[in-house]
mmCIF file of C-alpha atoms in Angstrom:
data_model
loop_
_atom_site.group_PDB
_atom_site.id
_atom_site.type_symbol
_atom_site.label_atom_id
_atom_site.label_comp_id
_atom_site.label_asym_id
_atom_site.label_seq_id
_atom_site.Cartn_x
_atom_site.Cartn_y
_atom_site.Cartn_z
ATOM 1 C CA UNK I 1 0.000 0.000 0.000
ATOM 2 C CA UNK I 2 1.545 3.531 -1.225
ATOM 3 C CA UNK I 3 1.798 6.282 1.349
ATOM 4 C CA UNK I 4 -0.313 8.028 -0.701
ATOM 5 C CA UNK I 5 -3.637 5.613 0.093
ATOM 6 C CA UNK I 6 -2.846 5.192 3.443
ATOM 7 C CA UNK I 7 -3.084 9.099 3.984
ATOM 8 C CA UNK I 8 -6.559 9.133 2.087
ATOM 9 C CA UNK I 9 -7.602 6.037 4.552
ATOM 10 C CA UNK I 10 -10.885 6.360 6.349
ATOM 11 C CA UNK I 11 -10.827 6.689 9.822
ATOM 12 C CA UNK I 12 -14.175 5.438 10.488
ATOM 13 C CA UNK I 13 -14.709 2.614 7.769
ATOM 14 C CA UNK I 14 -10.828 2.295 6.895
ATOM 15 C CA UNK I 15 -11.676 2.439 3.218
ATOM 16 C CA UNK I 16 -9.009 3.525 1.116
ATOM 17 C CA UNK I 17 -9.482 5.932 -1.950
ATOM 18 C CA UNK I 18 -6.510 7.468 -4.507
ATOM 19 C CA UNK I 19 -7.363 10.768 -3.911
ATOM 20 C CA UNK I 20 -7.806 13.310 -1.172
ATOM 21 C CA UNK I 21 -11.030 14.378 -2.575
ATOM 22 C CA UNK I 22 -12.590 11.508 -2.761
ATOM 23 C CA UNK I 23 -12.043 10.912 0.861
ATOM 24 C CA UNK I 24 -13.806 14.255 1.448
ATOM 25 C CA UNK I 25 -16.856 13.086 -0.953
ATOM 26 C CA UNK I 26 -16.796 9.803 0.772
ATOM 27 C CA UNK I 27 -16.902 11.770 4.237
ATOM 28 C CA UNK I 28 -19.499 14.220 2.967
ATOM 29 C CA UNK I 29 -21.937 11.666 2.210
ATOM 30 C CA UNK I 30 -21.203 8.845 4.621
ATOM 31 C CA UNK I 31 -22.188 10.234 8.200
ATOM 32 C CA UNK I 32 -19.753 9.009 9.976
ATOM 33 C CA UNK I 33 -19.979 9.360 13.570
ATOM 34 C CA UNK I 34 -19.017 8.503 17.394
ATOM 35 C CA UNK I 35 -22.836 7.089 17.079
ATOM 36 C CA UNK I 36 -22.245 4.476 15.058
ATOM 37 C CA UNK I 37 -21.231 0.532 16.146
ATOM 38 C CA UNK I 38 -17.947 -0.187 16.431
ATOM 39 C CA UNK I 39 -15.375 -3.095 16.369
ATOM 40 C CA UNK I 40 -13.503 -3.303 20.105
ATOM 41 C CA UNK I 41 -10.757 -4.833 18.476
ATOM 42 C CA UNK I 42 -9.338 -2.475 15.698
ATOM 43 C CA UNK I 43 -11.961 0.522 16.101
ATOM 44 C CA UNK I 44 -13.603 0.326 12.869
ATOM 45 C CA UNK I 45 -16.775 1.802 12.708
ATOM 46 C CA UNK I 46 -19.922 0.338 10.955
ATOM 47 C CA UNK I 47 -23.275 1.377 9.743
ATOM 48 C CA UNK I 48 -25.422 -1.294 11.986
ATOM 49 C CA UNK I 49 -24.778 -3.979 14.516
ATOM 50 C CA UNK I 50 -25.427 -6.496 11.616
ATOM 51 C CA UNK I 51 -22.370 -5.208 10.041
ATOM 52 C CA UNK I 52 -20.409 -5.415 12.847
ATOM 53 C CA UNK I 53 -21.758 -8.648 12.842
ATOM 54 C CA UNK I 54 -20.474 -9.802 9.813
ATOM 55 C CA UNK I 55 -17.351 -7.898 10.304
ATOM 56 C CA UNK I 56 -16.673 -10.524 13.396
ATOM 57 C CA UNK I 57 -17.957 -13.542 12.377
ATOM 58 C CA UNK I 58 -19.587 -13.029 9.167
ATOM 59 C CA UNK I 59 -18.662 -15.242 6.258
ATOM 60 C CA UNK I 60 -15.771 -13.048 5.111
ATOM 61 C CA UNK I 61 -14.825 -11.635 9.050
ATOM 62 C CA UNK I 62 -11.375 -9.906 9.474
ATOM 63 C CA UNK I 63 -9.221 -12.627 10.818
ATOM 64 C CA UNK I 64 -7.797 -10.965 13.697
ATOM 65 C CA UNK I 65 -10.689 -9.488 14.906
ATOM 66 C CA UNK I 66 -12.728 -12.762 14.350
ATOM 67 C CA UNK I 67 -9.683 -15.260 16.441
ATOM 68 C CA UNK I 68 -9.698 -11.993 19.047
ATOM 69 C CA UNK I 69 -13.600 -11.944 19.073
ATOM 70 C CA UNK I 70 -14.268 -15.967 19.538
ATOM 71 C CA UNK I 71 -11.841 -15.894 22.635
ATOM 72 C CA UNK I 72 -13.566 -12.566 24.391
ATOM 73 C CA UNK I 73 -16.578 -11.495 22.445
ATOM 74 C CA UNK I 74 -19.792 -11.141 23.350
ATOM 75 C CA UNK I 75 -22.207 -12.826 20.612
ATOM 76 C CA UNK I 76 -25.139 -10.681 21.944
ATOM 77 C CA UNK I 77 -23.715 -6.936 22.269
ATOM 78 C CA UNK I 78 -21.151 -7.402 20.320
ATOM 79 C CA UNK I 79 -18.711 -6.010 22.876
ATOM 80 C CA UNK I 80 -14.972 -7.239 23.477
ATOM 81 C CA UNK I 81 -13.747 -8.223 27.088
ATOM 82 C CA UNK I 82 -10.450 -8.614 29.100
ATOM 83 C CA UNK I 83 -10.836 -12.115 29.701
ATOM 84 C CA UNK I 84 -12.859 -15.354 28.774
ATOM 85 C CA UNK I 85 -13.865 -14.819 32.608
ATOM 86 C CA UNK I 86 -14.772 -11.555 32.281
ATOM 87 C CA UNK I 87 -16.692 -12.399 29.133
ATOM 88 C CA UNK I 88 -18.555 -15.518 31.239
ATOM 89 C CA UNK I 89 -19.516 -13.107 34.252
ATOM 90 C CA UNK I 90 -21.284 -9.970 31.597
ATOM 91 C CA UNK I 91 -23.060 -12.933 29.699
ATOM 92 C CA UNK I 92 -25.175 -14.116 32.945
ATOM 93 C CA UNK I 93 -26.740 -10.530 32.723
ATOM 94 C CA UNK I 94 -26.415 -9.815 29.066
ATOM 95 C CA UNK I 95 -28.696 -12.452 27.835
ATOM 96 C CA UNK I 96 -32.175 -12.057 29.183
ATOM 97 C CA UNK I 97 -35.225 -14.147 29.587
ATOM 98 C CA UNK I 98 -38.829 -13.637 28.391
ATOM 99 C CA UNK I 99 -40.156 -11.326 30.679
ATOM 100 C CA UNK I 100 -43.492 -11.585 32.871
ATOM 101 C CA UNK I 101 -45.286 -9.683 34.938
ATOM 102 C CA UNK I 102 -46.877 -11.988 37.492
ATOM 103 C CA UNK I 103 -50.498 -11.561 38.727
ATOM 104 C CA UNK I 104 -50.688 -7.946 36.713
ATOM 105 C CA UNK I 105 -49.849 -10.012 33.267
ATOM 106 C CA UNK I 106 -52.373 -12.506 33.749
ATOM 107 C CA UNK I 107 -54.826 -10.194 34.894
ATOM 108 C CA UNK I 108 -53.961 -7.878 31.462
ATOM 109 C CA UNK I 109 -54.647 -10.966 29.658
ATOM 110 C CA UNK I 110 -58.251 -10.932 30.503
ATOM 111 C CA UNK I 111 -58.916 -7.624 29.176
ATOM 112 C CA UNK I 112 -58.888 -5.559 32.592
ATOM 113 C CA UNK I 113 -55.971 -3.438 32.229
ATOM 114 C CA UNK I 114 -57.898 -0.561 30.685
ATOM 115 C CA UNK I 115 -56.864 2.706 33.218
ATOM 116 C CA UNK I 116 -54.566 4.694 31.634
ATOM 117 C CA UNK I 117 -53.874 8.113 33.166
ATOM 118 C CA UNK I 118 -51.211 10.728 33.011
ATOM 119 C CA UNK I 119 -49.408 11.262 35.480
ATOM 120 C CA UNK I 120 -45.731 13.314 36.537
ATOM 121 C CA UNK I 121 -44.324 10.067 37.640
ATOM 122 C CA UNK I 122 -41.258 8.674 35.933
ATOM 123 C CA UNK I 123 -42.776 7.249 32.762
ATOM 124 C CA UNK I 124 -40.857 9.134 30.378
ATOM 125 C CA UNK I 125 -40.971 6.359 27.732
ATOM 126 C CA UNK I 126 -43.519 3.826 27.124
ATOM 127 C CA UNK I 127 -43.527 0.677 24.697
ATOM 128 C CA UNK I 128 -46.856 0.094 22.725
ATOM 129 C CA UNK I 129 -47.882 -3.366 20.601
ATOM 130 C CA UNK I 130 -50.988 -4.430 19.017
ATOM 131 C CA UNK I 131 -52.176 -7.773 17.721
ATOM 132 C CA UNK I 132 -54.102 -7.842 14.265
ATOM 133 C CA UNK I 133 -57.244 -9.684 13.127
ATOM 134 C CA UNK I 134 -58.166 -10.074 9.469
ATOM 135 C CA UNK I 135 -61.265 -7.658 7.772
ATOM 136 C CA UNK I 136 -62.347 -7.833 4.539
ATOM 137 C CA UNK I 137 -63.304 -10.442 2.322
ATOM 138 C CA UNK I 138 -59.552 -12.411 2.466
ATOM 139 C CA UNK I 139 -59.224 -11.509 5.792
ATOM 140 C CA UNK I 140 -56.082 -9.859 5.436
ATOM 141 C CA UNK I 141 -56.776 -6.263 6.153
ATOM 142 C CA UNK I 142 -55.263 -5.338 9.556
ATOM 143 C CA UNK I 143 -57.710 -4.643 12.432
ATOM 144 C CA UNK I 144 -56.562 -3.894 15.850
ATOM 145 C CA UNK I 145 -57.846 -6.369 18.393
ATOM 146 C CA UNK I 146 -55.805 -6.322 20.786
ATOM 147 C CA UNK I 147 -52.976 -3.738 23.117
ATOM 148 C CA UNK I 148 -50.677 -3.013 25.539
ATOM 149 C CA UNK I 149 -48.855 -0.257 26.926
ATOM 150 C CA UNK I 150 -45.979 -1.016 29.441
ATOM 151 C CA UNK I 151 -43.400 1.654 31.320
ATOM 152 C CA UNK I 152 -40.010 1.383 31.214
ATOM 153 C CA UNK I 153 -39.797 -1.240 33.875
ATOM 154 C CA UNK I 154 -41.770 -3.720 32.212
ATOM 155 C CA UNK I 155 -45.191 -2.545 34.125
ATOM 156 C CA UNK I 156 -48.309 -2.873 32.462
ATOM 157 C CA UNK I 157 -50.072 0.968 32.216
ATOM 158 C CA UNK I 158 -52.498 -0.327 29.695
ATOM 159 C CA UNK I 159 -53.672 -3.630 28.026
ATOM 160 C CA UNK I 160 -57.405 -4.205 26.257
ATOM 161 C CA UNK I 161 -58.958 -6.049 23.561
ATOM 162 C CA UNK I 162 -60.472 -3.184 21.061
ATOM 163 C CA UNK I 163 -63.927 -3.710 19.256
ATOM 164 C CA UNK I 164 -63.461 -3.525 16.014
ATOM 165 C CA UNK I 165 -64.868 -0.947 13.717
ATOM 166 C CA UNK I 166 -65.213 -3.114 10.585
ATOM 167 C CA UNK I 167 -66.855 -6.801 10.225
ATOM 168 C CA UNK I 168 -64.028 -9.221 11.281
ATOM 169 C CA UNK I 169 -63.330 -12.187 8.658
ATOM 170 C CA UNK I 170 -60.123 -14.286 10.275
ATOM 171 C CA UNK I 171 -59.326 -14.254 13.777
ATOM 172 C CA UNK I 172 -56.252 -15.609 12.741
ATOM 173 C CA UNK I 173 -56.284 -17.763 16.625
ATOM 174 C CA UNK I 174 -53.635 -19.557 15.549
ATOM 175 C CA UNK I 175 -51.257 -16.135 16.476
ATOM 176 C CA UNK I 176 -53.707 -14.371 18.255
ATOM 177 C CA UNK I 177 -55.790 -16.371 20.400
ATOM 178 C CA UNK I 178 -58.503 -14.212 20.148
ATOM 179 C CA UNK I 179 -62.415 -15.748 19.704
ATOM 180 C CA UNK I 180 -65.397 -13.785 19.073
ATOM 181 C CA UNK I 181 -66.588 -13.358 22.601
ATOM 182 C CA UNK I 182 -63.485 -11.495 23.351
ATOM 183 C CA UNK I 183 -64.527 -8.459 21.092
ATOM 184 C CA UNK I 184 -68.331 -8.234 22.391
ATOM 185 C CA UNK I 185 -67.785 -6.055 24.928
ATOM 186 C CA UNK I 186 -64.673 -4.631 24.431
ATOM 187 C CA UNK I 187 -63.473 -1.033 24.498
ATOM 188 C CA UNK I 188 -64.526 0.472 21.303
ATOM 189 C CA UNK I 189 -61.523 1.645 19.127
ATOM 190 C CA UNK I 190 -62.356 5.560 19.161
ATOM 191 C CA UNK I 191 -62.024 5.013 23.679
ATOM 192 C CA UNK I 192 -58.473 3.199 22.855
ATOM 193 C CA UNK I 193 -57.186 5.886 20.972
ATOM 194 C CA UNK I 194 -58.084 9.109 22.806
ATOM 195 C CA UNK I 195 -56.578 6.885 26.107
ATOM 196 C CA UNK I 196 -53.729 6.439 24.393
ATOM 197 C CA UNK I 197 -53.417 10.004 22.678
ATOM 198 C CA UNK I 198 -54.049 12.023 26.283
ATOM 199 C CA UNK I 199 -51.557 9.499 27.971
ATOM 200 C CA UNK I 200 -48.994 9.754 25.459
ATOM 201 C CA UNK I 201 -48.965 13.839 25.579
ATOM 202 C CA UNK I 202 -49.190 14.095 28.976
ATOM 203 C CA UNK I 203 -51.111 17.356 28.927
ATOM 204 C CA UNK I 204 -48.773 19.005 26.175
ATOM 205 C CA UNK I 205 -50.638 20.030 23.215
ATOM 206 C CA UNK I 206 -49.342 17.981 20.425
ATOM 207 C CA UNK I 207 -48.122 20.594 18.149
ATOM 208 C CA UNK I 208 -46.241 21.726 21.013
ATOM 209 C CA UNK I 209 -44.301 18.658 21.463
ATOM 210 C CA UNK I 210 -40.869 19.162 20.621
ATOM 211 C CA UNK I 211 -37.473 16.799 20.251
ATOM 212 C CA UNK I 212 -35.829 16.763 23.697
ATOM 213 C CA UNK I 213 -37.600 17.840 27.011
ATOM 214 C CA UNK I 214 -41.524 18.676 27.780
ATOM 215 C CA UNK I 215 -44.072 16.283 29.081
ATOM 216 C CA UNK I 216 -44.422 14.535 26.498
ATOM 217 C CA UNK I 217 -43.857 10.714 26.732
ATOM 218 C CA UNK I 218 -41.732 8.960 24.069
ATOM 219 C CA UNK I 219 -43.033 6.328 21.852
ATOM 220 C CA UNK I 220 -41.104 2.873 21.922
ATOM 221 C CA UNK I 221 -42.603 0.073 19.053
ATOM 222 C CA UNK I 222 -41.455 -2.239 16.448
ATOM 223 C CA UNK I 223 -43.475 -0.989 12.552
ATOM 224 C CA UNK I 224 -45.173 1.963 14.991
ATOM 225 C CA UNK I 225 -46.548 3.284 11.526
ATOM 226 C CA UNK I 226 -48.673 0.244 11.127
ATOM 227 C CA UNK I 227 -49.413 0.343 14.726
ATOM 228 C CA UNK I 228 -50.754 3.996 14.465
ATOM 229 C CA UNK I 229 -52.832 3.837 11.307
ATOM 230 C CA UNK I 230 -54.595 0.552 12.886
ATOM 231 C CA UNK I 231 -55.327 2.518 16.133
ATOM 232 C CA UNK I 232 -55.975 6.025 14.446
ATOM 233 C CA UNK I 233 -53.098 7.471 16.039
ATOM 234 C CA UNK I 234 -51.297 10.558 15.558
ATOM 235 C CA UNK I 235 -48.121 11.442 17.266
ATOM 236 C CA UNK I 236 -44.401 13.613 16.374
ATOM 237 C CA UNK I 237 -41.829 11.902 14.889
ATOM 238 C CA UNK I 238 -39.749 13.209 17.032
ATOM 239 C CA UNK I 239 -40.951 11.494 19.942
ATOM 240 C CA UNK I 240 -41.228 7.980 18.160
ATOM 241 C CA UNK I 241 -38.636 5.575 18.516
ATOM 242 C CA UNK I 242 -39.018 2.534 15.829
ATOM 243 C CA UNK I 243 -36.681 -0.509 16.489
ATOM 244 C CA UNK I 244 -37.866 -1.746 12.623
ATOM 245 C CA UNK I 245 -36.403 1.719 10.929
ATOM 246 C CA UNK I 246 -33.783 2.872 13.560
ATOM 247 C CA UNK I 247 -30.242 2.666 11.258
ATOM 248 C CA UNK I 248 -28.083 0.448 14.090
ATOM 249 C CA UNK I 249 -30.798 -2.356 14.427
ATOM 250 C CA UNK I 250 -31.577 -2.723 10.113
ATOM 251 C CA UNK I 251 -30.083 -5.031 7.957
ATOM 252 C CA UNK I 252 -27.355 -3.990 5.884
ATOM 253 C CA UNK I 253 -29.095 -4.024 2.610
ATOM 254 C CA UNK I 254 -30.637 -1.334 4.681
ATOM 255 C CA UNK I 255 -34.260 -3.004 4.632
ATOM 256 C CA UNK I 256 -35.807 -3.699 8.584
ATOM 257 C CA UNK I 257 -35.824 -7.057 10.721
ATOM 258 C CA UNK I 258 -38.354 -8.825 12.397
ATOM 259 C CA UNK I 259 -38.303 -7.966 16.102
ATOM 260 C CA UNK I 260 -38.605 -11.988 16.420
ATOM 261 C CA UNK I 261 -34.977 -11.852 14.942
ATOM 262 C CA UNK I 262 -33.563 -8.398 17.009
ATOM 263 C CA UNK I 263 -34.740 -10.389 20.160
ATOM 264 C CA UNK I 264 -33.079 -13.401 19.157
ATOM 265 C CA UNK I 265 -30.022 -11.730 18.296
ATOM 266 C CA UNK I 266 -29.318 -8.434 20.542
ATOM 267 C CA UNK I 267 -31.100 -9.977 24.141
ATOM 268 C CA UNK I 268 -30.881 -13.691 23.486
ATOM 269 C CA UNK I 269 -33.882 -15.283 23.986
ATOM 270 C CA UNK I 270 -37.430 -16.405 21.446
ATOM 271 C CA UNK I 271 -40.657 -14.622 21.222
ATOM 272 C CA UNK I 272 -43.778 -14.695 18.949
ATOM 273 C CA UNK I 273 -43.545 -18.536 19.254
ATOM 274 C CA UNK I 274 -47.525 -19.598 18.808
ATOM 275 C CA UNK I 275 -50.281 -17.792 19.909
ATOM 276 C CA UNK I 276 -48.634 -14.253 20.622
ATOM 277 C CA UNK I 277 -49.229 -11.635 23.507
ATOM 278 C CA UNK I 278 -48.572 -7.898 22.856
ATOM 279 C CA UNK I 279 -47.137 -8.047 26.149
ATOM 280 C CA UNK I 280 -44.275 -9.709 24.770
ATOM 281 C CA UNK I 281 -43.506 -7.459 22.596
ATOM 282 C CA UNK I 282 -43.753 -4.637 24.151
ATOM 283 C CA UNK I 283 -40.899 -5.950 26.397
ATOM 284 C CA UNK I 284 -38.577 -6.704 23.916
ATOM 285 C CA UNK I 285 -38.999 -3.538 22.137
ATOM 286 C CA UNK I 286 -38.466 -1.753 25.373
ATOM 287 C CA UNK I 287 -35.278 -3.739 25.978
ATOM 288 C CA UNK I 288 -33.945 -2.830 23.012
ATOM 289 C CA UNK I 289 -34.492 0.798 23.057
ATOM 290 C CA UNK I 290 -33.027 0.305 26.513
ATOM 291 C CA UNK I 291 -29.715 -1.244 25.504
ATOM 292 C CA UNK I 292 -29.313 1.256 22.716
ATOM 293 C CA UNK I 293 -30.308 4.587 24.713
ATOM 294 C CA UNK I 294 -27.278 3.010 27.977
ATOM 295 C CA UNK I 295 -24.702 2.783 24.928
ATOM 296 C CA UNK I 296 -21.881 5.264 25.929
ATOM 297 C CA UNK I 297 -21.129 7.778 22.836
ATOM 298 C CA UNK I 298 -19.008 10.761 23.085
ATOM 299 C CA UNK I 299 -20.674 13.970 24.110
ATOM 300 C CA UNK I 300 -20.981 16.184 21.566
ATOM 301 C CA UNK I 301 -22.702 19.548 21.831
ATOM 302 C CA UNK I 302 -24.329 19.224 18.231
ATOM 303 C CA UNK I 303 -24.836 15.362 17.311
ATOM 304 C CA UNK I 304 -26.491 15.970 14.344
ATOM 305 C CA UNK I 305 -25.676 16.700 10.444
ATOM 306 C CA UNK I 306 -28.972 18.167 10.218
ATOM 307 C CA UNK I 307 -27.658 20.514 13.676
ATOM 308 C CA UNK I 308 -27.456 24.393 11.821
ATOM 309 C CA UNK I 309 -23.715 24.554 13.539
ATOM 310 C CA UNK I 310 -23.124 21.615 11.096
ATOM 311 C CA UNK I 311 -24.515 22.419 7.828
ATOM 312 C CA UNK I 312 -21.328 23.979 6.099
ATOM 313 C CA UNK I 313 -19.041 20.995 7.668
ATOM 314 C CA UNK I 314 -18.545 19.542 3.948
ATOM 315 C CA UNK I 315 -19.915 22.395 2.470
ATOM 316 C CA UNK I 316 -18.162 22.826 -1.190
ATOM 317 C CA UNK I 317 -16.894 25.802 -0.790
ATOM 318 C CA UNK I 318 -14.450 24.336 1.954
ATOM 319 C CA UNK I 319 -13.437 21.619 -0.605
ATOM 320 C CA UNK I 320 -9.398 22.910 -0.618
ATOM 321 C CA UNK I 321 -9.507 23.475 3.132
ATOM 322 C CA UNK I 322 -10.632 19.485 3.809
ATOM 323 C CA UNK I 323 -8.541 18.160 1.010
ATOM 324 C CA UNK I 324 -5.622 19.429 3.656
ATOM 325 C CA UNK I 325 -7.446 17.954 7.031
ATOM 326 C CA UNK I 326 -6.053 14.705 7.822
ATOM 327 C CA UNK I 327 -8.486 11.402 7.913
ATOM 328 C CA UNK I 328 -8.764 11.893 11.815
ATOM 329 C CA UNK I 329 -9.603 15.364 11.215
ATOM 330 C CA UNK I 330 -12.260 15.156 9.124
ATOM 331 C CA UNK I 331 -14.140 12.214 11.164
ATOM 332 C CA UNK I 332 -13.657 14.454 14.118
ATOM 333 C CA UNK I 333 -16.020 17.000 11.975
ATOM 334 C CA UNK I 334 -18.244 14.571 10.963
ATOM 335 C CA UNK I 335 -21.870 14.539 12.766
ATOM 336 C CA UNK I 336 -24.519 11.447 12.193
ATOM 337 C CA UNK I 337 -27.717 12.042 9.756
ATOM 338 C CA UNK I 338 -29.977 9.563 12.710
ATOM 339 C CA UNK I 339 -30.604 10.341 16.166
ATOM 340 C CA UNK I 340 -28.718 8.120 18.385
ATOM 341 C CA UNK I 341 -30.708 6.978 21.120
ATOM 342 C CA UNK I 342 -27.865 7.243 23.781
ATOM 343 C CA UNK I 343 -29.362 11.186 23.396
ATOM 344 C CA UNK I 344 -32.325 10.668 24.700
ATOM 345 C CA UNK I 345 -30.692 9.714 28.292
ATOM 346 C CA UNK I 346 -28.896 13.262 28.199
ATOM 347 C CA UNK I 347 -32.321 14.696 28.330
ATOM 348 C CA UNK I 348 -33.081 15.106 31.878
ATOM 349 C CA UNK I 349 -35.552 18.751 31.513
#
């Protein structure tokens, strides 16, 4: 390797280019940051965990890394340890069980977890799940039968069945276990979603409901989208935290997994195995979030490429003056285009 391409090296991805300013193009459209997943071993940094992955112990892995990460790595966070001991002791806590909720669980089961009322209590973020039944003639237009709200401690706040607005055509039992006689009295759909609307804002008006601080509760879910348009929801992006689109957790052809798979994987243990509770998922979307939000990132005062401070950081015009920055140099400028969860445990207001 010439000096030359060593000197245009990446210092995040360690990809190597001819020329200076392709290095800078590379770094202007990359978004490299101190937010994104990184190999313990020799510091590269990668779009997603599943890159990492496959950086490790993927079918082409870096050899070093791969003999280093066998020895000492942690097959669930990905994380690199001082010792095969060391390594044994963080896996008793690192892999989790399914969780449950005791008497409260079984009682939610039933359909009588249906009080859900703000409060100034420490329920800043909440995970929501629904279960589906089939409408129309096929059955396989989504209707929401069926969900649960839990804190971030795994409580149940809410958890109902939800009458249905249109004629139901496949109960689908097999995955939900729900019958007929469930849905005869249950909480009609418009109830469910002003609950969950006035619960969620916490008394903040909803166009007031900005990024970082307020009253406003934030939104933990796997496909929340599909989630919202079942229920009728509305709610800021900005508050919404989606394990299927959030860049770390994706695949790297960019397209989402299954939270069946990112529980598997990143907490070590099955769910959605027969008839399904939205319990379940609820918790494993809320462990998630909670493992990425405790990752420890570098402070930086504005995170973001979107941050105004940021926007001329690769603009043009500065094209000489970053052709002479070193690789280091122009990571160090370099800001992420997601928001990195670890953020939202800075946000104490």
């Amino acid at each position: 390797m010439d000096s030359e391409t060593q000197r245009n090296k990446c210092a995040a991805c360690y990809r190597q280019f001819n020329k200076k300013e392709h290095l800078v193009e590379h770094m202007r459209i990359s978004y490299h940051s101190v937010h994104e997943p990184m190999c313990g071993i020799c510091g590269k940094r990668c779009r997603s965990f599943e890159s990492l992955r496959d950086h490790l112990i993927g079918l082409l892995p870096k050899a070093e890394c791969e003999r280093v990460f066998r020895d000492r790595g942690c097959t669930i966070c990905l994380n690199i340890f001082g010792s095969p001991n060391s390594l044994r002791v963080h896996q008793d806590r690192c892999q989790l069980a399914r969780g449950s909720n005791g008497v409260l669980h079984r009682f939610a089961n039933l359909g009588i977890q249906d009080d859900l009322r703000m409060d100034s209590g420490r329920t800043r973020a909440v995970a929501l799940a629904c279960k589906m039944i089939g409408g129309g003639s096929d059955g396989s237009l989504d209707i929401c039968a069926r969900v649960c709200i839990i804190d971030e401690y795994e409580n149940i706040l809410f958890h109902s069945y939800v009458k249905p607005l249109l004629p139901v055509t496949n109960y689908r039992y097999e995955t939900t276990g729900i019958r007929p006689e469930y849905l005869r009295d249950a909480m009609p759909l418009r109830h469910v979603q002003k609950k969950i609307q006035e619960f969620l804002c916490n008394g903040e008006p909803i166009w007031k409901i900005r990024p970082r601080g307020g009253k406003a509760r934030i939104l933990v879910g796997h496909g929340l989208e599909h989630d919202m348009k079942c229920l009728e929801l509305e709610y800021p992006l900005v508050k919404i935290r989606d394990t299927a689109k959030y860049p770390p957790l994706m695949k790297t052809s960019k397209l989402s997994n299954s939270l069946k798979y990112l529980t598997k994987s990143y907490l070590g243990y099955d769910i959605q195995n027969g008839i399904q509770d939205p319990y379940d998922d609820c918790v494993a979307t809320m462990r998630l979030y909670r493992r990425m939000r405790s990752q420890a990132h570098r402070i930086e005062e504005y995170p973001l490429a979107t941050d105004s401070q940021n926007k001329n950081n690769f603009s043009s015009w500065r094209q000489g003056e970053l052709e002479k920055m070193s690789p280091n140099e122009l990571l160090a400028i370099s800001r992420s285009d997601y928001y990195c969860w670890c953020l939202d445990s800075k946000d104490v207001a």
